[in-house]
Amino acid sequence: MPSTRAVEVLATAADLFHAAAEEFIRAARTAIGACGRFTVALAGGSTPKGLYSLLATNYTNFAWNRVFLFFGDERHVPPTDPESNYRMVNESLITKIAIPAENVFRVPAENSDASAAALDYENQLRRFFELKPGEFPRFDLILLGMGPDGHTASLFPDSPALDEKARLVIANWVEKFNSHRITFTFPVLNRAAEVMFLASGADKADMVRQILEAKNAPPLPSQRVQPTDGQLLWMLDEAAAAKLTR
Ligand code: 6PG
């Protein structure tokens, strides 16, 4: 179970992004103060775009040279593809802040072999975190979104990656998209010092209630994110929190 679990509900999506940006910067300042760097894995999809844009505009002068950006998952497309999480983060954040190129670790998802791309990324993590065999990286913060089906990162219900216990990053076949995704595995997510979920909008309300209040057997992917020695924070707007009973 996570050391602490908190749920914050903000009135609007804009309030959610402001609160998430403040938490991001707080976590970054703490990590940089403690060990001179901040390692963060970003979420893809559309929700976090508002957070990334706010970080770019409100924290332009932050110590971005001490920040090391990774991606919790990526679509199996080139970085120029409209579906690419890297492209979304590059446009909303990376091109607007003074972060050295060598501080940004992009998934090489242009590789036609998704498994090779996942292994390449895993080796990037092993080198950066100087991992010994069997060790997992401990990110200072991992940002996650949640899909209406309860998936997170690219860990979809009933997909092969859910049972992976040894690898850090794998290629996951997602039937409904008829394509691979490249994703962190649960051992990496659950090793983080802090995981922050962002969920916004009424279309997420039913699943948010399920994830936070229901006992599903087997648990849905977003329910399986339980940092073993870290904080779990759910940041919601009122629309996404509307079905919560407590
Ligand atoms: C992705 C994300 C994915 C996302 C959820 C929610 O690559 O799409 O990593 O896990 O967080 O699908 O997406 P929205 O925020 O767009 O609803």
mmCIF file of C-alpha atoms and ligand atoms in Angstrom:
data_model
loop_
_atom_site.group_PDB
_atom_site.id
_atom_site.type_symbol
_atom_site.label_atom_id
_atom_site.label_comp_id
_atom_site.label_asym_id
_atom_site.label_seq_id
_atom_site.Cartn_x
_atom_site.Cartn_y
_atom_site.Cartn_z
ATOM 1 C CA MET A 1 0.000 0.000 0.000
ATOM 2 C CA PRO A 2 1.255 3.563 -0.568
ATOM 3 C CA SER A 3 2.731 5.327 2.401
ATOM 4 C CA THR A 4 0.076 7.980 1.960
ATOM 5 C CA ARG A 5 -2.931 8.342 -0.332
ATOM 6 C CA ALA A 6 -4.603 11.673 -0.887
ATOM 7 C CA VAL A 7 -7.436 12.834 -3.118
ATOM 8 C CA GLU A 8 -7.655 16.535 -3.957
ATOM 9 C CA VAL A 9 -10.745 17.905 -5.682
ATOM 10 C CA LEU A 10 -10.479 21.275 -7.450
ATOM 11 C CA ALA A 11 -13.485 23.211 -8.748
ATOM 12 C CA THR A 12 -12.482 23.410 -12.405
ATOM 13 C CA ALA A 13 -9.942 21.930 -14.821
ATOM 14 C CA ALA A 14 -8.013 25.227 -14.697
ATOM 15 C CA ASP A 15 -7.843 24.996 -10.892
ATOM 16 C CA LEU A 16 -6.714 21.369 -11.258
ATOM 17 C CA PHE A 17 -3.831 22.348 -13.552
ATOM 18 C CA HIS A 18 -2.743 25.142 -11.176
ATOM 19 C CA ALA A 19 -2.764 22.792 -8.196
ATOM 20 C CA ALA A 20 -0.919 20.112 -10.171
ATOM 21 C CA ALA A 21 1.703 22.620 -11.331
ATOM 22 C CA GLU A 22 2.278 23.745 -7.730
ATOM 23 C CA GLU A 23 2.669 20.105 -6.637
ATOM 24 C CA PHE A 24 5.038 19.395 -9.552
ATOM 25 C CA ILE A 25 7.241 22.381 -8.608
ATOM 26 C CA ARG A 26 7.072 21.516 -4.895
ATOM 27 C CA ALA A 27 8.253 17.966 -5.621
ATOM 28 C CA ALA A 28 10.947 19.312 -7.939
ATOM 29 C CA ARG A 29 12.258 21.824 -5.388
ATOM 30 C CA THR A 30 12.336 19.103 -2.716
ATOM 31 C CA ALA A 31 14.239 16.653 -4.926
ATOM 32 C CA ILE A 32 16.678 19.264 -6.222
ATOM 33 C CA GLY A 33 17.260 20.467 -2.673
ATOM 34 C CA ALA A 34 17.904 16.933 -1.488
ATOM 35 C CA CYS A 35 20.033 15.541 -4.305
ATOM 36 C CA GLY A 36 20.524 18.187 -6.966
ATOM 37 C CA ARG A 37 18.152 16.752 -9.536
ATOM 38 C CA PHE A 38 14.457 15.956 -10.188
ATOM 39 C CA THR A 39 13.488 12.878 -12.165
ATOM 40 C CA VAL A 40 9.931 12.867 -13.504
ATOM 41 C CA ALA A 41 8.005 10.644 -15.910
ATOM 42 C CA LEU A 42 5.277 12.486 -17.794
ATOM 43 C CA ALA A 43 1.840 11.236 -18.786
ATOM 44 C CA GLY A 44 0.516 11.385 -22.314
ATOM 45 C CA GLY A 45 -2.993 11.821 -23.622
ATOM 46 C CA SER A 46 -4.835 15.145 -23.567
ATOM 47 C CA THR A 47 -5.519 15.970 -19.904
ATOM 48 C CA PRO A 48 -1.945 16.824 -18.852
ATOM 49 C CA LYS A 49 -1.478 19.264 -21.764
ATOM 50 C CA GLY A 50 -3.032 21.965 -19.559
ATOM 51 C CA LEU A 51 -0.496 21.249 -16.835
ATOM 52 C CA TYR A 52 2.478 21.267 -19.219
ATOM 53 C CA SER A 53 1.399 24.578 -20.791
ATOM 54 C CA LEU A 54 1.046 26.132 -17.333
ATOM 55 C CA LEU A 55 4.495 24.929 -16.281
ATOM 56 C CA ALA A 56 5.920 26.521 -19.438
ATOM 57 C CA THR A 57 4.231 29.875 -18.861
ATOM 58 C CA ASN A 58 4.265 30.228 -15.060
ATOM 59 C CA TYR A 59 7.638 28.606 -14.320
ATOM 60 C CA THR A 60 9.717 29.639 -17.312
ATOM 61 C CA ASN A 61 12.672 30.509 -15.083
ATOM 62 C CA PHE A 62 12.579 27.373 -12.983
ATOM 63 C CA ALA A 63 15.831 25.383 -12.669
ATOM 64 C CA TRP A 64 14.888 23.228 -15.653
ATOM 65 C CA ASN A 65 18.547 22.291 -16.088
ATOM 66 C CA ARG A 66 18.128 20.191 -12.913
ATOM 67 C CA VAL A 67 15.027 18.441 -14.260
ATOM 68 C CA PHE A 68 15.197 15.110 -16.130
ATOM 69 C CA LEU A 69 12.111 14.294 -18.197
ATOM 70 C CA PHE A 70 11.018 10.793 -19.097
ATOM 71 C CA PHE A 71 7.797 9.361 -20.558
ATOM 72 C CA GLY A 72 5.679 6.811 -18.710
ATOM 73 C CA ASP A 73 4.397 5.518 -22.014
ATOM 74 C CA GLU A 74 4.414 6.246 -25.736
ATOM 75 C CA ARG A 75 2.404 5.362 -28.757
ATOM 76 C CA HIS A 76 4.180 3.251 -31.392
ATOM 77 C CA VAL A 77 4.571 6.178 -33.781
ATOM 78 C CA PRO A 78 7.344 8.605 -34.822
ATOM 79 C CA PRO A 79 7.869 11.712 -32.645
ATOM 80 C CA THR A 80 6.338 13.894 -35.354
ATOM 81 C CA ASP A 81 3.066 11.940 -35.411
ATOM 82 C CA PRO A 82 -0.035 13.758 -34.043
ATOM 83 C CA GLU A 83 -0.558 10.737 -31.755
ATOM 84 C CA SER A 84 2.920 11.016 -30.226
ATOM 85 C CA ASN A 85 3.051 11.841 -26.506
ATOM 86 C CA TYR A 86 6.539 13.226 -27.073
ATOM 87 C CA ARG A 87 5.214 15.603 -29.740
ATOM 88 C CA MET A 88 2.495 16.854 -27.344
ATOM 89 C CA VAL A 89 5.000 17.434 -24.509
ATOM 90 C CA ASN A 90 7.533 18.964 -26.890
ATOM 91 C CA GLU A 91 5.001 21.479 -28.203
ATOM 92 C CA SER A 92 3.403 22.334 -24.829
ATOM 93 C CA LEU A 93 6.504 22.341 -22.615
ATOM 94 C CA ILE A 94 9.951 21.336 -23.900
ATOM 95 C CA THR A 95 10.246 23.969 -26.640
ATOM 96 C CA LYS A 96 9.199 26.686 -24.159
ATOM 97 C CA ILE A 97 11.647 26.067 -21.304
ATOM 98 C CA ALA A 98 15.455 26.127 -21.007
ATOM 99 C CA ILE A 99 15.874 22.398 -20.506
ATOM 100 C CA PRO A 100 19.049 20.882 -21.995
ATOM 101 C CA ALA A 101 18.310 18.371 -24.768
ATOM 102 C CA GLU A 102 20.310 15.744 -22.886
ATOM 103 C CA ASN A 103 17.837 16.030 -19.978
ATOM 104 C CA VAL A 104 14.950 14.785 -22.124
ATOM 105 C CA PHE A 105 14.701 11.015 -22.585
ATOM 106 C CA ARG A 106 12.414 10.231 -25.511
ATOM 107 C CA VAL A 107 11.098 6.751 -26.258
ATOM 108 C CA PRO A 108 12.510 5.752 -29.698
ATOM 109 C CA ALA A 109 8.997 4.815 -30.848
ATOM 110 C CA GLU A 110 9.878 5.395 -34.499
ATOM 111 C CA ASN A 111 11.548 1.980 -34.382
ATOM 112 C CA SER A 112 9.291 -0.343 -36.367
ATOM 113 C CA ASP A 113 10.071 -3.058 -33.803
ATOM 114 C CA ALA A 114 8.137 -1.999 -30.690
ATOM 115 C CA SER A 115 9.949 -4.528 -28.503
ATOM 116 C CA ALA A 116 13.316 -3.148 -29.587
ATOM 117 C CA ALA A 117 12.118 0.381 -28.816
ATOM 118 C CA ALA A 118 11.004 -0.731 -25.342
ATOM 119 C CA LEU A 119 14.327 -2.471 -24.668
ATOM 120 C CA ASP A 120 16.233 0.607 -25.855
ATOM 121 C CA TYR A 121 14.234 2.787 -23.457
ATOM 122 C CA GLU A 122 14.690 0.333 -20.634
ATOM 123 C CA ASN A 123 18.450 0.478 -21.202
ATOM 124 C CA GLN A 124 18.293 4.290 -21.143
ATOM 125 C CA LEU A 125 16.672 4.011 -17.689
ATOM 126 C CA ARG A 126 19.233 1.462 -16.516
ATOM 127 C CA ARG A 127 22.102 3.699 -17.565
ATOM 128 C CA PHE A 128 20.647 6.911 -16.162
ATOM 129 C CA PHE A 129 19.682 5.425 -12.784
ATOM 130 C CA GLU A 130 22.820 3.219 -12.722
ATOM 131 C CA LEU A 131 20.704 0.172 -11.948
ATOM 132 C CA LYS A 132 22.074 -3.222 -11.012
ATOM 133 C CA PRO A 133 20.281 -6.288 -12.457
ATOM 134 C CA GLY A 134 16.919 -6.708 -10.731
ATOM 135 C CA GLU A 135 16.760 -3.083 -9.555
ATOM 136 C CA PHE A 136 13.994 -0.672 -10.521
ATOM 137 C CA PRO A 137 14.361 3.126 -10.942
ATOM 138 C CA ARG A 138 12.855 5.326 -8.248
ATOM 139 C CA PHE A 139 11.384 8.394 -9.946
ATOM 140 C CA ASP A 140 10.833 11.441 -7.770
ATOM 141 C CA LEU A 141 7.453 11.858 -9.500
ATOM 142 C CA ILE A 142 5.429 9.907 -12.028
ATOM 143 C CA LEU A 143 2.446 11.676 -13.606
ATOM 144 C CA LEU A 144 -0.380 9.426 -14.748
ATOM 145 C CA GLY A 145 -3.720 9.812 -16.431
ATOM 146 C CA MET A 146 -6.630 7.381 -16.305
ATOM 147 C CA GLY A 147 -8.693 6.192 -19.226
ATOM 148 C CA PRO A 148 -12.469 5.585 -19.001
ATOM 149 C CA ASP A 149 -11.665 1.836 -19.050
ATOM 150 C CA GLY A 150 -9.410 2.187 -16.009
ATOM 151 C CA HIS A 151 -6.116 1.956 -17.905
ATOM 152 C CA THR A 152 -3.117 4.057 -16.950
ATOM 153 C CA ALA A 153 0.084 4.691 -18.854
ATOM 154 C CA SER A 154 -0.373 2.037 -21.549
ATOM 155 C CA LEU A 155 -1.360 -0.666 -19.094
ATOM 156 C CA PHE A 156 -4.785 -1.592 -20.458
ATOM 157 C CA PRO A 157 -7.232 -4.075 -18.901
ATOM 158 C CA ASP A 158 -6.626 -7.672 -20.092
ATOM 159 C CA SER A 159 -3.381 -6.705 -21.846
ATOM 160 C CA PRO A 160 -0.188 -8.810 -21.587
ATOM 161 C CA ALA A 161 1.873 -6.092 -19.836
ATOM 162 C CA LEU A 162 -0.218 -6.250 -16.642
ATOM 163 C CA ASP A 163 1.629 -9.313 -15.380
ATOM 164 C CA GLU A 164 5.166 -8.134 -16.140
ATOM 165 C CA LYS A 165 7.302 -8.253 -13.005
ATOM 166 C CA ALA A 166 10.906 -8.142 -14.262
ATOM 167 C CA ARG A 167 11.079 -5.656 -17.118
ATOM 168 C CA LEU A 168 11.049 -1.867 -16.662
ATOM 169 C CA VAL A 169 9.613 -0.998 -20.069
ATOM 170 C CA ILE A 170 7.776 -3.272 -22.469
ATOM 171 C CA ALA A 171 5.850 -3.219 -25.717
ATOM 172 C CA ASN A 172 2.196 -3.900 -24.974
ATOM 173 C CA TRP A 173 -0.230 -5.059 -27.677
ATOM 174 C CA VAL A 174 -3.501 -3.138 -27.292
ATOM 175 C CA GLU A 175 -6.228 -5.041 -29.120
ATOM 176 C CA LYS A 176 -8.705 -2.194 -29.338
ATOM 177 C CA PHE A 177 -6.154 0.032 -31.051
ATOM 178 C CA ASN A 178 -4.758 -2.840 -33.106
ATOM 179 C CA SER A 179 -1.318 -1.491 -32.254
ATOM 180 C CA HIS A 180 1.515 -1.688 -29.762
ATOM 181 C CA ARG A 181 2.156 0.849 -27.047
ATOM 182 C CA ILE A 182 5.449 1.193 -25.140
ATOM 183 C CA THR A 183 4.921 1.469 -21.406
ATOM 184 C CA PHE A 184 6.465 1.472 -17.954
ATOM 185 C CA THR A 185 5.515 -1.622 -15.998
ATOM 186 C CA PHE A 186 3.864 -1.717 -12.576
ATOM 187 C CA PRO A 187 7.165 -2.361 -10.739
ATOM 188 C CA VAL A 188 8.465 0.992 -12.041
ATOM 189 C CA LEU A 189 5.247 2.871 -11.270
ATOM 190 C CA ASN A 190 5.097 1.412 -7.755
ATOM 191 C CA ARG A 191 8.727 2.236 -6.975
ATOM 192 C CA ALA A 192 8.135 5.993 -7.401
ATOM 193 C CA ALA A 193 8.546 8.387 -4.472
ATOM 194 C CA GLU A 194 5.303 10.018 -5.648
ATOM 195 C CA VAL A 195 2.632 9.212 -8.207
ATOM 196 C CA MET A 196 0.181 11.955 -9.189
ATOM 197 C CA PHE A 197 -2.916 10.990 -11.187
ATOM 198 C CA LEU A 198 -4.715 13.759 -13.058
ATOM 199 C CA ALA A 199 -8.341 13.215 -14.055
ATOM 200 C CA SER A 200 -10.683 15.842 -15.410
ATOM 201 C CA GLY A 201 -14.188 15.852 -16.838
ATOM 202 C CA ALA A 202 -17.527 14.109 -16.368
ATOM 203 C CA ASP A 203 -16.574 11.259 -18.701
ATOM 204 C CA LYS A 204 -14.093 10.051 -16.072
ATOM 205 C CA ALA A 205 -16.508 10.247 -13.069
ATOM 206 C CA ASP A 206 -17.800 6.658 -13.192
ATOM 207 C CA MET A 207 -14.325 5.180 -13.473
ATOM 208 C CA VAL A 208 -12.862 7.495 -10.816
ATOM 209 C CA ARG A 209 -15.489 6.233 -8.369
ATOM 210 C CA GLN A 210 -14.728 2.626 -9.332
ATOM 211 C CA ILE A 211 -10.990 3.074 -8.968
ATOM 212 C CA LEU A 212 -11.118 4.925 -5.646
ATOM 213 C CA GLU A 213 -14.092 3.216 -3.977
ATOM 214 C CA ALA A 214 -14.858 -0.166 -5.574
ATOM 215 C CA LYS A 215 -13.219 -3.523 -4.988
ATOM 216 C CA ASN A 216 -12.697 -5.015 -8.436
ATOM 217 C CA ALA A 217 -11.447 -8.555 -8.940
ATOM 218 C CA PRO A 218 -9.056 -8.451 -10.642
ATOM 219 C CA PRO A 219 -8.221 -4.863 -9.771
ATOM 220 C CA LEU A 220 -8.255 -2.432 -12.686
ATOM 221 C CA PRO A 221 -4.862 -1.182 -13.874
ATOM 222 C CA SER A 222 -5.257 2.240 -12.222
ATOM 223 C CA GLN A 223 -6.064 0.457 -8.931
ATOM 224 C CA ARG A 224 -2.803 -1.455 -9.118
ATOM 225 C CA VAL A 225 -0.755 1.726 -8.874
ATOM 226 C CA GLN A 226 0.103 1.557 -5.177
ATOM 227 C CA PRO A 227 3.602 2.956 -4.528
ATOM 228 C CA THR A 228 5.212 0.602 -2.010
ATOM 229 C CA ASP A 229 7.241 3.398 -0.421
ATOM 230 C CA GLY A 230 5.795 6.611 -1.739
ATOM 231 C CA GLN A 231 2.876 8.971 -1.990
ATOM 232 C CA LEU A 232 -0.193 8.407 -4.131
ATOM 233 C CA LEU A 233 -2.048 11.598 -5.029
ATOM 234 C CA TRP A 234 -5.228 11.821 -7.077
ATOM 235 C CA MET A 235 -5.914 15.314 -8.436
ATOM 236 C CA LEU A 236 -9.470 15.667 -9.755
ATOM 237 C CA ASP A 237 -11.754 18.416 -10.873
ATOM 238 C CA GLU A 238 -15.336 18.419 -9.533
ATOM 239 C CA ALA A 239 -16.697 16.908 -12.735
ATOM 240 C CA ALA A 240 -14.402 13.880 -12.475
ATOM 241 C CA ALA A 241 -15.071 13.572 -8.719
ATOM 242 C CA ALA A 242 -18.859 13.925 -9.065
ATOM 243 C CA LYS A 243 -19.682 10.250 -8.416
ATOM 244 C CA LEU A 244 -17.466 9.807 -5.352
ATOM 245 C CA THR A 245 -19.523 8.940 -2.258
ATOM 246 C CA ARG A 246 -16.977 10.059 0.339
HETATM 247 C C1 6PG B 1 -1.669 7.917 -23.299
HETATM 248 C C2 6PG B 1 -1.644 8.108 -21.812
HETATM 249 C C3 6PG B 1 -2.852 7.455 -21.228
HETATM 250 C C4 6PG B 1 -3.732 8.580 -20.766
HETATM 251 C C5 6PG B 1 -5.145 8.118 -20.550
HETATM 252 C C6 6PG B 1 -6.053 9.318 -20.247
HETATM 253 O O1 6PG B 1 -0.632 7.622 -23.884
HETATM 254 O O2 6PG B 1 -2.766 8.155 -23.837
HETATM 255 O O3 6PG B 1 -0.524 7.822 -21.212
HETATM 256 O O4 6PG B 1 -2.632 6.591 -20.169
HETATM 257 O O5 6PG B 1 -3.195 9.121 -19.574
HETATM 258 O O6 6PG B 1 -5.575 7.489 -21.741
HETATM 259 O O7 6PG B 1 -6.003 10.138 -21.384
HETATM 260 P P1 6PG B 1 -6.726 11.566 -21.377
HETATM 261 O O8 6PG B 1 -6.015 12.363 -20.345
HETATM 262 O O9 6PG B 1 -6.514 12.066 -22.774
HETATM 263 O O10 6PG B 1 -8.155 11.313 -21.028
#
